[in-house]
Short mmCIF file of C-alpha atoms and ligand atoms in Angstrom, two decimals:
data_model
loop_
_atom_site.label_atom_id
_atom_site.label_comp_id
_atom_site.label_asym_id
_atom_site.label_seq_id
_atom_site.Cartn_x
_atom_site.Cartn_y
_atom_site.Cartn_z
CA MET Q 222 -107.05 215.10 161.93
CA LEU Q 223 -106.28 211.66 163.39
CA ALA Q 224 -102.86 210.24 164.30
CA GLY Q 225 -101.08 209.20 161.12
CA GLY Q 226 -102.58 212.10 159.18
CA SER Q 227 -105.91 210.49 158.28
CA LYS Q 228 -108.99 212.72 158.50
CA LEU Q 229 -112.02 212.25 160.72
CA TYR Q 230 -114.37 213.65 158.06
CA ALA Q 231 -114.27 213.34 154.28
CA ASP Q 232 -113.71 216.58 152.36
CA HIS Q 233 -116.89 218.00 150.90
CA VAL Q 234 -116.95 217.41 147.16
CA LYS Q 235 -119.43 219.74 145.48
CA VAL Q 236 -122.02 217.85 143.45
CA TYR Q 237 -123.09 219.28 140.07
CA PRO Q 238 -126.12 217.20 139.04
CA GLN Q 239 -126.80 217.13 135.31
CA ARG Q 240 -130.29 217.64 133.88
CA ILE Q 241 -132.06 214.46 132.79
CA TRP Q 242 -135.47 213.61 131.38
CA GLY Q 243 -137.40 210.41 131.85
CA LYS Q 244 -140.10 208.59 133.75
CA PHE Q 245 -138.72 209.18 137.23
CA ARG Q 246 -137.93 212.82 136.53
CA SER Q 247 -141.53 213.38 135.39
CA ILE Q 248 -142.90 211.70 138.52
CA LYS Q 249 -140.61 213.84 140.66
CA TRP Q 250 -141.78 217.05 138.95
CA ALA Q 251 -145.43 216.08 139.39
CA ILE Q 252 -145.00 215.29 143.09
CA LEU Q 253 -142.90 218.41 143.68
CA ALA Q 254 -145.54 220.64 142.07
CA MET Q 255 -148.36 219.00 144.01
CA LEU Q 256 -146.60 219.20 147.40
CA LEU Q 257 -145.47 222.80 146.93
CA LEU Q 258 -148.97 223.85 145.86
CA ILE Q 259 -150.46 222.17 148.92
CA TYR Q 260 -147.87 223.72 151.25
CA TYR Q 261 -148.17 227.30 149.95
CA LEU Q 262 -151.93 227.36 149.30
CA VAL Q 263 -153.47 225.51 152.25
CA PRO Q 264 -153.19 228.49 154.68
CA TRP Q 265 -155.29 230.51 152.21
CA ILE Q 266 -158.25 228.11 152.22
CA ARG Q 267 -161.17 229.58 154.19
CA TRP Q 268 -163.66 227.59 156.26
CA ASP Q 269 -166.72 229.19 157.79
CA ARG Q 270 -167.07 228.25 161.47
CA GLY Q 271 -169.52 230.97 162.35
CA PRO Q 272 -168.93 234.28 164.13
CA ASP Q 273 -166.07 234.67 166.64
CA ALA Q 274 -164.19 231.70 165.19
CA PRO Q 275 -161.22 231.81 162.81
CA ASP Q 276 -162.18 231.11 159.20
CA GLN Q 277 -158.85 229.57 158.20
CA ALA Q 278 -159.31 225.91 157.25
CA VAL Q 279 -155.98 224.73 158.70
CA LEU Q 280 -154.73 226.69 161.67
CA ILE Q 281 -152.79 226.05 164.86
CA ASP Q 282 -153.98 228.89 167.06
CA MET Q 283 -151.40 229.00 169.87
CA ALA Q 284 -152.95 232.04 171.57
CA GLY Q 285 -156.44 230.54 171.46
CA ARG Q 286 -155.00 227.13 172.43
CA ARG Q 287 -156.83 225.42 169.60
CA ALA Q 288 -155.98 223.55 166.38
CA TYR Q 289 -158.34 223.66 163.40
CA PHE Q 290 -158.36 221.23 160.50
CA PHE Q 291 -161.35 222.00 158.28
CA TRP Q 292 -164.37 220.77 160.31
CA ILE Q 293 -162.25 219.24 163.08
CA GLU Q 294 -161.41 221.38 166.11
CA ILE Q 295 -158.82 220.06 168.55
CA TRP Q 296 -158.70 221.40 172.11
CA PRO Q 297 -155.52 221.19 174.23
CA GLN Q 298 -156.89 218.22 176.20
CA GLU Q 299 -157.34 216.35 172.90
CA VAL Q 300 -153.69 216.58 171.92
CA TYR Q 301 -153.56 212.77 171.81
CA TYR Q 302 -155.02 213.09 168.29
CA LEU Q 303 -151.70 214.63 167.30
CA ALA Q 304 -149.91 211.63 168.82
CA GLY Q 305 -152.28 209.39 166.82
CA LEU Q 306 -151.43 211.28 163.62
CA LEU Q 307 -147.69 210.89 164.29
CA ILE Q 308 -148.11 207.15 164.92
CA LEU Q 309 -150.17 206.87 161.73
CA GLY Q 310 -147.44 208.77 159.81
CA ALA Q 311 -144.72 206.52 161.24
CA PHE Q 312 -146.51 203.30 160.26
CA GLY Q 313 -147.32 204.80 156.85
CA LEU Q 314 -143.62 205.48 156.37
CA PHE Q 315 -142.64 201.96 157.50
CA PHE Q 316 -145.21 200.45 155.15
CA ALA Q 317 -144.16 202.54 152.14
CA THR Q 318 -140.47 201.86 152.82
CA SER Q 319 -140.84 198.09 153.18
CA LEU Q 320 -142.86 198.02 149.96
CA LEU Q 321 -141.30 200.70 147.74
CA GLY Q 322 -137.88 201.45 149.29
CA ARG Q 323 -136.75 205.04 149.80
CA VAL Q 324 -139.75 206.72 148.16
CA TRP Q 325 -140.04 209.15 151.05
CA CYS Q 326 -136.41 210.28 150.64
CA GLY Q 327 -136.45 210.35 146.85
CA PHE Q 328 -139.80 212.00 146.21
CA THR Q 329 -141.60 213.55 149.15
CA CYS Q 330 -139.15 214.54 151.89
CA PRO Q 331 -139.16 218.38 152.22
CA GLN Q 332 -135.35 218.37 151.98
CA THR Q 333 -135.58 216.59 148.60
CA VAL Q 334 -138.45 218.74 147.32
CA TRP Q 335 -136.87 222.12 148.14
CA THR Q 336 -133.37 221.01 147.09
CA ASP Q 337 -134.82 219.93 143.74
CA LEU Q 338 -136.51 223.31 143.38
CA PHE Q 339 -133.32 225.19 144.28
CA MET Q 340 -131.28 223.07 141.84
CA GLN Q 341 -133.73 223.89 139.06
CA VAL Q 342 -133.34 227.61 139.79
CA GLU Q 343 -129.58 227.09 139.69
CA ARG Q 344 -129.88 225.45 136.25
CA TRP Q 345 -132.05 228.27 134.92
CA VAL Q 346 -129.60 230.92 136.08
CA GLU Q 347 -126.18 229.28 135.72
CA GLY Q 348 -126.83 226.56 133.15
CA ASP Q 349 -126.45 222.80 133.26
CA ARG Q 350 -123.65 220.84 134.92
CA ASN Q 351 -120.73 221.73 132.60
CA ALA Q 352 -121.67 225.42 132.54
CA ARG Q 353 -121.85 225.51 136.34
CA ILE Q 354 -118.50 223.76 136.78
CA LYS Q 355 -116.97 226.23 134.31
CA LEU Q 356 -118.59 229.21 136.04
CA ASP Q 357 -117.33 228.13 139.46
CA GLY Q 358 -113.81 227.76 138.05
CA GLU Q 359 -113.80 231.25 136.54
CA PRO Q 360 -112.30 234.26 138.35
CA VAL Q 361 -114.74 236.80 139.78
CA SER Q 362 -116.25 238.95 137.03
CA LEU Q 363 -119.32 241.12 136.58
CA GLY Q 364 -121.14 238.37 134.67
CA LYS Q 365 -120.34 235.73 137.28
CA SER Q 366 -121.36 238.05 140.14
CA VAL Q 367 -124.67 238.88 138.45
CA ARG Q 368 -125.48 235.19 137.96
CA LYS Q 369 -124.54 234.27 141.51
CA LEU Q 370 -126.45 237.21 143.00
CA THR Q 371 -129.51 236.40 140.86
CA LYS Q 372 -129.44 232.77 141.96
CA HIS Q 373 -129.09 233.60 145.64
CA GLY Q 374 -131.72 236.32 145.35
CA ILE Q 375 -134.27 233.85 143.91
CA TRP Q 376 -133.29 231.26 146.52
CA LEU Q 377 -133.87 233.82 149.27
CA LEU Q 378 -137.26 234.78 147.85
CA ILE Q 379 -138.33 231.12 147.77
CA ALA Q 380 -136.98 230.66 151.29
CA LEU Q 381 -138.90 233.73 152.49
CA ALA Q 382 -142.11 232.42 150.89
CA THR Q 383 -141.48 229.08 152.58
CA GLY Q 384 -140.81 230.60 156.00
CA GLY Q 385 -143.78 232.94 155.61
CA ALA Q 386 -146.09 230.09 154.59
CA TRP Q 387 -144.98 228.12 157.64
CA ALA Q 388 -145.87 231.04 159.93
CA MET Q 389 -149.28 231.24 158.21
CA TYR Q 390 -150.19 227.85 159.60
CA PHE Q 391 -150.04 229.54 163.04
CA ASP Q 392 -151.79 232.80 162.23
CA ASP Q 393 -154.47 234.16 159.94
CA ALA Q 394 -152.74 234.16 156.54
CA PRO Q 395 -154.09 237.43 155.00
CA THR Q 396 -153.62 239.32 158.28
CA LEU Q 397 -150.09 238.03 158.75
CA LEU Q 398 -149.13 238.88 155.17
CA ARG Q 399 -150.46 242.45 155.52
CA ASN Q 400 -148.91 242.98 158.94
CA PHE Q 401 -145.59 241.47 157.90
CA PHE Q 402 -145.01 243.92 155.07
CA THR Q 403 -146.38 246.95 156.92
CA GLY Q 404 -144.13 246.32 159.92
CA GLN Q 405 -147.06 245.56 162.22
CA ALA Q 406 -146.44 241.85 162.80
CA GLY Q 407 -145.25 240.73 166.21
CA GLU Q 408 -141.57 240.32 167.03
CA LEU Q 409 -141.97 236.56 167.35
CA GLN Q 410 -143.53 236.38 163.90
CA TYR Q 411 -140.53 238.15 162.35
CA VAL Q 412 -138.17 235.89 164.31
CA PHE Q 413 -139.91 232.69 163.18
CA VAL Q 414 -140.24 233.72 159.55
CA GLY Q 415 -136.55 234.71 159.62
CA LEU Q 416 -135.60 231.40 161.21
CA PHE Q 417 -137.48 229.30 158.66
CA THR Q 418 -136.24 231.45 155.79
CA ALA Q 419 -132.64 230.93 156.90
CA THR Q 420 -133.20 227.20 157.45
CA THR Q 421 -134.70 226.72 153.98
CA TYR Q 422 -131.95 228.76 152.30
CA ILE Q 423 -129.12 226.94 154.07
CA LEU Q 424 -130.51 223.40 153.89
CA ALA Q 425 -131.80 223.48 150.31
CA GLY Q 426 -129.24 225.90 148.84
CA TRP Q 427 -126.00 224.96 150.60
CA ALA Q 428 -126.25 221.79 152.65
CA ARG Q 429 -128.29 219.74 150.13
CA GLU Q 430 -127.13 216.10 150.04
CA GLN Q 431 -125.09 216.67 153.22
CA VAL Q 432 -128.39 216.71 155.15
CA CYS Q 433 -129.29 213.24 153.82
CA ILE Q 434 -125.81 211.82 154.33
CA TYR Q 435 -124.82 213.32 157.70
CA MET Q 436 -127.77 214.94 159.44
CA CYS Q 437 -130.86 212.82 158.84
CA PRO Q 438 -131.32 209.76 161.08
CA TRP Q 439 -133.89 208.10 158.81
CA PRO Q 440 -131.44 206.52 156.27
CA ARG Q 441 -129.61 204.89 159.16
CA PHE Q 442 -132.44 202.67 160.26
CA GLN Q 443 -134.70 202.37 157.24
CA ALA Q 444 -132.56 199.51 155.90
CA ALA Q 445 -134.14 197.46 158.72
CA MET Q 446 -137.41 197.64 156.72
CA PHE Q 447 -135.88 196.33 153.49
CA ASP Q 448 -135.85 192.72 152.37
CA GLU Q 449 -135.17 191.03 149.04
CA HIS Q 450 -138.70 191.90 147.86
CA THR Q 451 -138.47 195.65 148.56
CA MET Q 452 -138.38 197.80 145.42
CA LEU Q 453 -134.96 199.49 145.23
CA VAL Q 454 -132.86 201.35 142.69
CA THR Q 455 -130.03 198.98 141.81
CA TYR Q 456 -127.52 198.27 139.09
CA GLU Q 457 -127.87 194.87 137.40
CA GLU Q 458 -124.26 193.90 137.76
CA TRP Q 459 -124.75 190.50 136.18
CA ARG Q 460 -125.76 192.29 132.99
CA GLY Q 461 -123.56 195.38 133.11
CA GLU Q 462 -120.16 193.87 133.91
CA PRO Q 463 -117.48 193.78 132.73
CA ARG Q 464 -118.07 197.37 131.83
CA GLY Q 465 -116.15 199.33 129.22
CA PRO Q 466 -116.48 201.83 126.37
CA LEU Q 467 -118.30 200.70 123.25
CA LYS Q 468 -115.23 201.29 121.08
CA ARG Q 469 -113.12 198.99 123.21
CA ALA Q 470 -115.72 196.27 122.94
CA ALA Q 471 -115.59 196.57 119.18
CA ALA Q 472 -111.76 196.68 119.04
CA GLU Q 473 -111.02 193.92 121.55
CA ASP Q 474 -112.64 190.59 121.15
CA LYS Q 475 -113.45 190.23 124.85
CA PRO Q 476 -116.79 189.63 126.53
CA GLN Q 477 -118.36 192.92 127.66
CA GLY Q 478 -121.41 193.80 129.68
CA ASP Q 479 -124.00 196.41 128.76
CA CYS Q 480 -122.48 199.21 130.86
CA ILE Q 481 -120.41 201.40 128.55
CA ASP Q 482 -118.97 203.28 131.54
CA CYS Q 483 -120.27 206.60 130.24
CA GLY Q 484 -120.76 207.93 133.81
CA LEU Q 485 -124.09 209.60 133.05
CA CYS Q 486 -125.77 207.79 135.96
CA VAL Q 487 -123.23 209.40 138.32
CA ARG Q 488 -123.44 212.85 136.75
CA VAL Q 489 -127.23 213.10 137.14
CA CYS Q 490 -127.22 211.88 140.72
CA PRO Q 491 -128.23 214.65 143.16
CA THR Q 492 -126.10 213.09 145.90
CA GLY Q 493 -123.09 212.18 143.75
CA VAL Q 494 -123.51 208.41 144.16
CA ASP Q 495 -122.20 205.77 141.75
CA ILE Q 496 -124.99 203.20 142.06
CA ARG Q 497 -122.83 200.63 140.26
CA GLN Q 498 -120.93 200.25 143.52
CA GLY Q 499 -124.03 198.80 145.20
CA GLN Q 500 -126.57 200.06 147.72
CA GLN Q 501 -125.36 203.11 149.62
CA LEU Q 502 -126.66 205.24 152.44
CA ALA Q 503 -126.27 208.35 150.26
CA CYS Q 504 -128.61 206.98 147.57
CA ILE Q 505 -132.02 208.54 148.17
CA GLY Q 506 -133.75 206.27 145.66
CA CYS Q 507 -134.85 209.09 143.35
CA GLY Q 508 -134.50 206.96 140.21
CA LEU Q 509 -132.79 209.67 138.12
CA CYS Q 510 -129.92 207.28 137.37
CA VAL Q 511 -132.55 204.87 135.96
CA ASP Q 512 -133.70 207.62 133.59
CA ALA Q 513 -130.08 208.40 132.70
CA CYS Q 514 -129.06 204.83 131.97
CA ASN Q 515 -132.27 204.13 130.05
CA SER Q 516 -131.50 207.08 127.78
CA VAL Q 517 -128.03 205.58 127.14
CA MET Q 518 -129.35 202.05 126.59
CA ALA Q 519 -131.92 203.38 124.13
CA LYS Q 520 -129.15 205.13 122.17
CA ILE Q 521 -126.96 202.04 121.93
CA ASN Q 522 -129.87 199.68 121.27
CA ARG Q 523 -129.53 197.59 124.38
CA PRO Q 524 -132.40 196.52 126.64
CA LEU Q 525 -133.49 199.18 129.10
CA GLU Q 526 -133.33 198.92 132.89
CA LEU Q 527 -129.64 198.14 133.33
CA ILE Q 528 -130.12 200.36 136.35
CA THR Q 529 -133.53 199.38 137.55
CA TYR Q 530 -136.12 200.06 140.18
CA ASP Q 531 -137.03 196.55 141.16
CA ALA Q 532 -136.85 193.94 143.91
CA LEU Q 533 -133.53 192.16 144.43
CA SER Q 534 -135.42 188.86 144.18
CA ALA Q 535 -136.69 189.81 140.71
CA GLN Q 536 -133.15 190.72 139.67
CA ALA Q 537 -131.86 187.37 140.88
CA ASP Q 538 -134.60 185.67 138.86
CA ARG Q 539 -133.60 187.58 135.75
CA ALA Q 540 -129.91 186.81 136.29
CA ALA Q 541 -130.80 183.12 136.51
CA GLY Q 542 -132.97 183.33 133.40
CA ARG Q 543 -136.23 182.85 135.32
CA PRO Q 544 -139.29 185.07 134.94
CA PRO Q 545 -139.04 187.72 137.69
CA LYS Q 546 -141.38 187.32 140.65
CA ARG Q 547 -142.31 190.09 143.09
CA ARG Q 548 -144.03 189.68 146.44
CA PHE Q 549 -145.85 192.70 147.79
CA ILE Q 550 -147.88 190.81 150.39
CA ARG Q 551 -145.34 189.76 153.01
CA PRO Q 552 -145.49 189.45 156.81
CA ARG Q 553 -143.90 192.85 157.43
CA THR Q 554 -146.06 194.72 154.89
CA VAL Q 555 -149.17 193.00 156.29
CA VAL Q 556 -148.21 193.93 159.89
CA TYR Q 557 -147.62 197.60 158.96
CA PHE Q 558 -150.86 197.71 156.96
CA VAL Q 559 -152.86 196.22 159.84
CA MET Q 560 -151.30 198.75 162.25
CA ILE Q 561 -152.26 201.63 159.91
CA LEU Q 562 -155.81 200.30 159.68
CA ALA Q 563 -156.07 199.80 163.45
CA VAL Q 564 -154.77 203.28 164.34
CA GLY Q 565 -156.77 204.93 161.53
CA ILE Q 566 -160.04 203.25 162.45
CA GLY Q 567 -159.42 203.93 166.16
CA MET Q 568 -158.85 207.63 165.45
CA LEU Q 569 -161.92 207.90 163.22
CA ALA Q 570 -164.07 206.14 165.81
CA THR Q 571 -162.92 208.39 168.67
CA LEU Q 572 -163.23 211.48 166.48
CA SER Q 573 -166.79 210.67 165.52
CA GLN Q 574 -167.80 210.05 169.14
CA ARG Q 575 -165.67 212.54 171.00
CA ALA Q 576 -167.23 214.56 173.78
CA ARG Q 577 -168.08 218.22 173.20
CA LEU Q 578 -168.71 218.73 176.91
CA ASP Q 579 -166.17 218.50 179.69
CA VAL Q 580 -166.65 219.04 183.41
CA SER Q 581 -164.13 219.57 186.18
CA LEU Q 582 -164.89 219.81 189.88
CA LEU Q 583 -162.39 221.09 192.42
CA ALA Q 584 -163.21 220.65 196.13
CA ASP Q 585 -162.31 223.40 198.63
CA ARG Q 586 -159.19 222.47 200.60
CA ALA Q 587 -159.81 224.76 203.53
CA PRO Q 588 -162.17 224.28 205.13
CA LEU Q 589 -162.89 220.73 203.93
CA PHE Q 590 -166.46 221.06 205.29
CA VAL Q 591 -168.67 223.44 207.23
CA ARG Q 592 -171.05 222.28 209.98
CA LEU Q 593 -174.33 224.20 209.62
CA LYS Q 594 -176.53 225.45 212.47
CA ASP Q 595 -179.06 222.65 211.88
CA GLY Q 596 -176.31 220.02 212.10
CA GLY Q 597 -176.08 219.51 208.32
CA ILE Q 598 -172.70 219.41 206.52
CA GLN Q 599 -171.76 221.66 203.63
CA ASN Q 600 -168.89 221.17 201.14
CA GLY Q 601 -167.76 223.84 198.67
CA TYR Q 602 -166.49 223.21 195.10
CA THR Q 603 -165.45 225.09 191.99
CA LEU Q 604 -167.40 223.68 189.04
CA LYS Q 605 -166.16 224.26 185.48
CA ILE Q 606 -168.33 223.37 182.49
CA LEU Q 607 -166.49 223.41 179.16
CA ASN Q 608 -168.87 223.95 176.25
CA MET Q 609 -166.88 222.96 173.14
CA LEU Q 610 -169.75 223.67 170.77
CA ARG Q 611 -170.11 226.79 168.67
CA GLU Q 612 -173.61 227.49 170.02
CA PRO Q 613 -174.69 228.61 173.52
CA GLY Q 614 -175.26 225.65 175.85
CA THR Q 615 -177.81 225.09 178.61
CA PHE Q 616 -176.93 222.38 181.11
CA SER Q 617 -178.51 220.71 184.10
CA LEU Q 618 -176.61 219.53 187.16
CA GLU Q 619 -177.47 216.55 189.35
CA VAL Q 620 -175.49 215.15 192.26
CA GLU Q 621 -176.00 211.64 193.64
CA GLY Q 622 -174.38 209.44 196.24
CA LEU Q 623 -175.68 210.62 199.62
CA PRO Q 624 -179.27 210.65 200.92
CA GLY Q 625 -180.91 214.05 200.82
CA ILE Q 626 -177.92 215.75 199.16
CA GLU Q 627 -178.89 219.24 198.05
CA THR Q 628 -177.26 221.33 195.31
CA ARG Q 629 -176.77 225.10 195.47
CA LEU Q 630 -175.17 226.85 192.55
CA ILE Q 631 -174.23 230.44 193.41
CA GLY Q 632 -175.61 232.85 190.81
CA ALA Q 633 -177.18 230.16 188.59
CA ASP Q 634 -180.07 227.73 188.45
CA SER Q 635 -178.68 224.18 188.59
CA SER Q 636 -181.46 222.96 186.29
CA ARG Q 637 -180.60 225.53 183.57
CA ILE Q 638 -176.96 226.54 183.62
CA ALA Q 639 -176.05 228.77 180.68
CA VAL Q 640 -172.55 228.61 179.17
CA ALA Q 641 -171.47 230.72 176.22
CA PRO Q 642 -170.40 229.01 172.99
CA ASP Q 643 -166.82 227.75 172.88
CA ASP Q 644 -166.30 228.82 176.47
CA VAL Q 645 -165.78 227.63 180.04
CA GLY Q 646 -168.42 228.45 182.62
CA THR Q 647 -166.99 228.67 186.15
CA PHE Q 648 -169.39 228.38 189.11
CA ARG Q 649 -169.30 228.16 192.88
CA LEU Q 650 -171.09 224.96 193.94
CA LEU Q 651 -172.26 224.15 197.47
CA LEU Q 652 -173.43 220.65 198.40
CA LEU Q 653 -175.46 220.23 201.57
CA VAL Q 654 -176.21 216.95 203.34
CA PRO Q 655 -178.76 216.84 206.21
CA LYS Q 656 -177.66 216.01 209.73
CA GLY Q 657 -176.67 212.37 210.17
CA ALA Q 658 -176.87 211.58 206.41
CA ALA Q 659 -173.14 211.84 205.67
CA PRO Q 660 -170.87 209.08 207.00
CA SER Q 661 -167.70 210.27 208.75
CA GLY Q 662 -164.67 210.96 206.55
CA SER Q 663 -164.97 211.16 202.80
CA SER Q 664 -167.77 209.57 200.77
CA PRO Q 665 -167.93 209.10 196.99
CA ILE Q 666 -170.47 211.17 195.08
CA THR Q 667 -171.28 211.47 191.37
CA VAL Q 668 -171.80 214.75 189.56
CA ARG Q 669 -173.77 214.54 186.34
CA VAL Q 670 -173.94 217.46 183.87
CA THR Q 671 -176.33 217.14 180.92
CA ASN Q 672 -176.52 219.32 177.81
CA LEU Q 673 -180.26 219.97 177.56
CA ALA Q 674 -180.08 220.62 173.82
CA ASN Q 675 -178.43 217.40 172.65
CA GLY Q 676 -178.57 215.15 175.73
CA GLU Q 677 -174.77 214.76 175.98
CA VAL Q 678 -173.82 213.79 179.53
CA SER Q 679 -170.56 214.23 181.41
CA ILE Q 680 -170.19 212.27 184.65
CA HIS Q 681 -167.60 213.24 187.21
CA ASP Q 682 -166.66 211.30 190.36
CA ALA Q 683 -165.93 213.38 193.47
CA THR Q 684 -165.92 213.08 197.26
CA PHE Q 685 -167.97 214.67 200.04
CA ASN Q 686 -166.16 215.30 203.34
CA ALA Q 687 -167.75 215.05 206.77
CA PRO Q 688 -166.16 215.27 210.22
CA GLN Q 689 -164.62 212.12 211.75
CA GLN Q 690 -166.81 210.76 214.51
S1 SF4 C 723 -127.88 206.68 142.86
FE1 SF4 C 723 -129.63 206.96 141.52
S2 SF4 C 723 -131.43 206.65 142.82
FE2 SF4 C 723 -129.65 206.94 144.16
S3 SF4 C 723 -129.69 209.12 144.63
FE3 SF4 C 723 -128.33 208.84 142.87
S4 SF4 C 723 -129.64 209.16 141.09
FE4 SF4 C 723 -130.99 208.85 142.82
S1 SF4 C 724 -125.47 205.37 132.70
FE1 SF4 C 724 -125.65 203.14 132.38
S2 SF4 C 724 -124.12 202.75 130.82
FE2 SF4 C 724 -123.62 204.75 131.62
S3 SF4 C 724 -122.16 204.33 133.27
FE3 SF4 C 724 -124.16 204.37 134.21
S4 SF4 C 724 -124.76 202.23 134.22
FE4 SF4 C 724 -123.12 202.38 132.76
#
């Protein structure tokens, strides 16, 4: 409470969205069904990668430090692909927003999708808007308790399926499901499933539009991507005002706009917005008010699209009696599109040519070198050969940079080094340089490892240390 009695936060007014049918509602149902199917079913898709490899198509294997996406296998040192995906997603979002407005918020954001699903369950169990308002106003009774418990029970089941599906992206889905219900899953798995179940239940069941209005940062800066050509849900004020009931228009001989002030656009809104008051942060651009108003306009025989999904420029054209013009190709949409293309092509190019062999060489720190009886100098190293392929690898090792440099690999033949599939081979490497061949101090050398099966080469720069003279 602030000085003078004013409040820091507005009171929460519960929103009771009314059911509506129409073009946007159908699109929302189709997208919701598709996204939920993808989310719940993808962990169950199998992908044969041969023996000793997980057969789950999409898997983030934290224990094995590997991410699998169908035929693509990402090792920890390739995590920059994840950064590339995030950059691609961000530019995709900027592009879609500058072109089509809040389509992410209204149709595909997980908060919108699960809230929509939870609201539909609420309608099935408690009825449409008026029935729900009435039920909430009633004193506690057996009937009311049964309805409320049923609704929350179904919500919790959906939330559990959602949390469980999320965990399945990090573990083998059939194994996790079996272990989860037989009490054999790990503690962490129960904790994470519980956490995501609670999050889904609270955000989609209770918080709903509060997440969009108060918690999500995206609505706060997406307006920077809008211009007069961006497609937005707006009320055509020039056509709707002055608003008033149909009867009054008939009784009073005053000019009246097409809006009959029926309030249906507000009652169907999932965030409780009155779009006739102009663009608002709370409007997620779902288009349900367009469906609502179109149904009213159709009933009273007025042109549709009093609330419309269109560019502000097209609306201005209509208001001025000009044919509406829309511009989809604009500097900002072109820039975003070019960025998407550049990042996408760059990622595809690096993916298609990425190395499946990696070499690391660590020089001994103490001693830096050993002087041999014959006056030669020896340096010791730890050589690691990472074979990222699913078949056994045979590699050759060559070292260049100093005259007469000799390679000794302890326990292996440097011309045929065997490394198991999907494994790291660790070897002790000794490099010997004859007397007088190594300059004093450190000298650059090059270590070359070649996969004898496919010719892939990994070159590693290193140094050879000799005593100061
Ligand atoms: S005002 Fe219309 S478009 Fe905006 S959230 Fe409400 S129903 Fe959806
Ligand atoms: S649904 Fe259409 S006619 Fe009814 S109040 Fe909203 S804008 Fe006016």
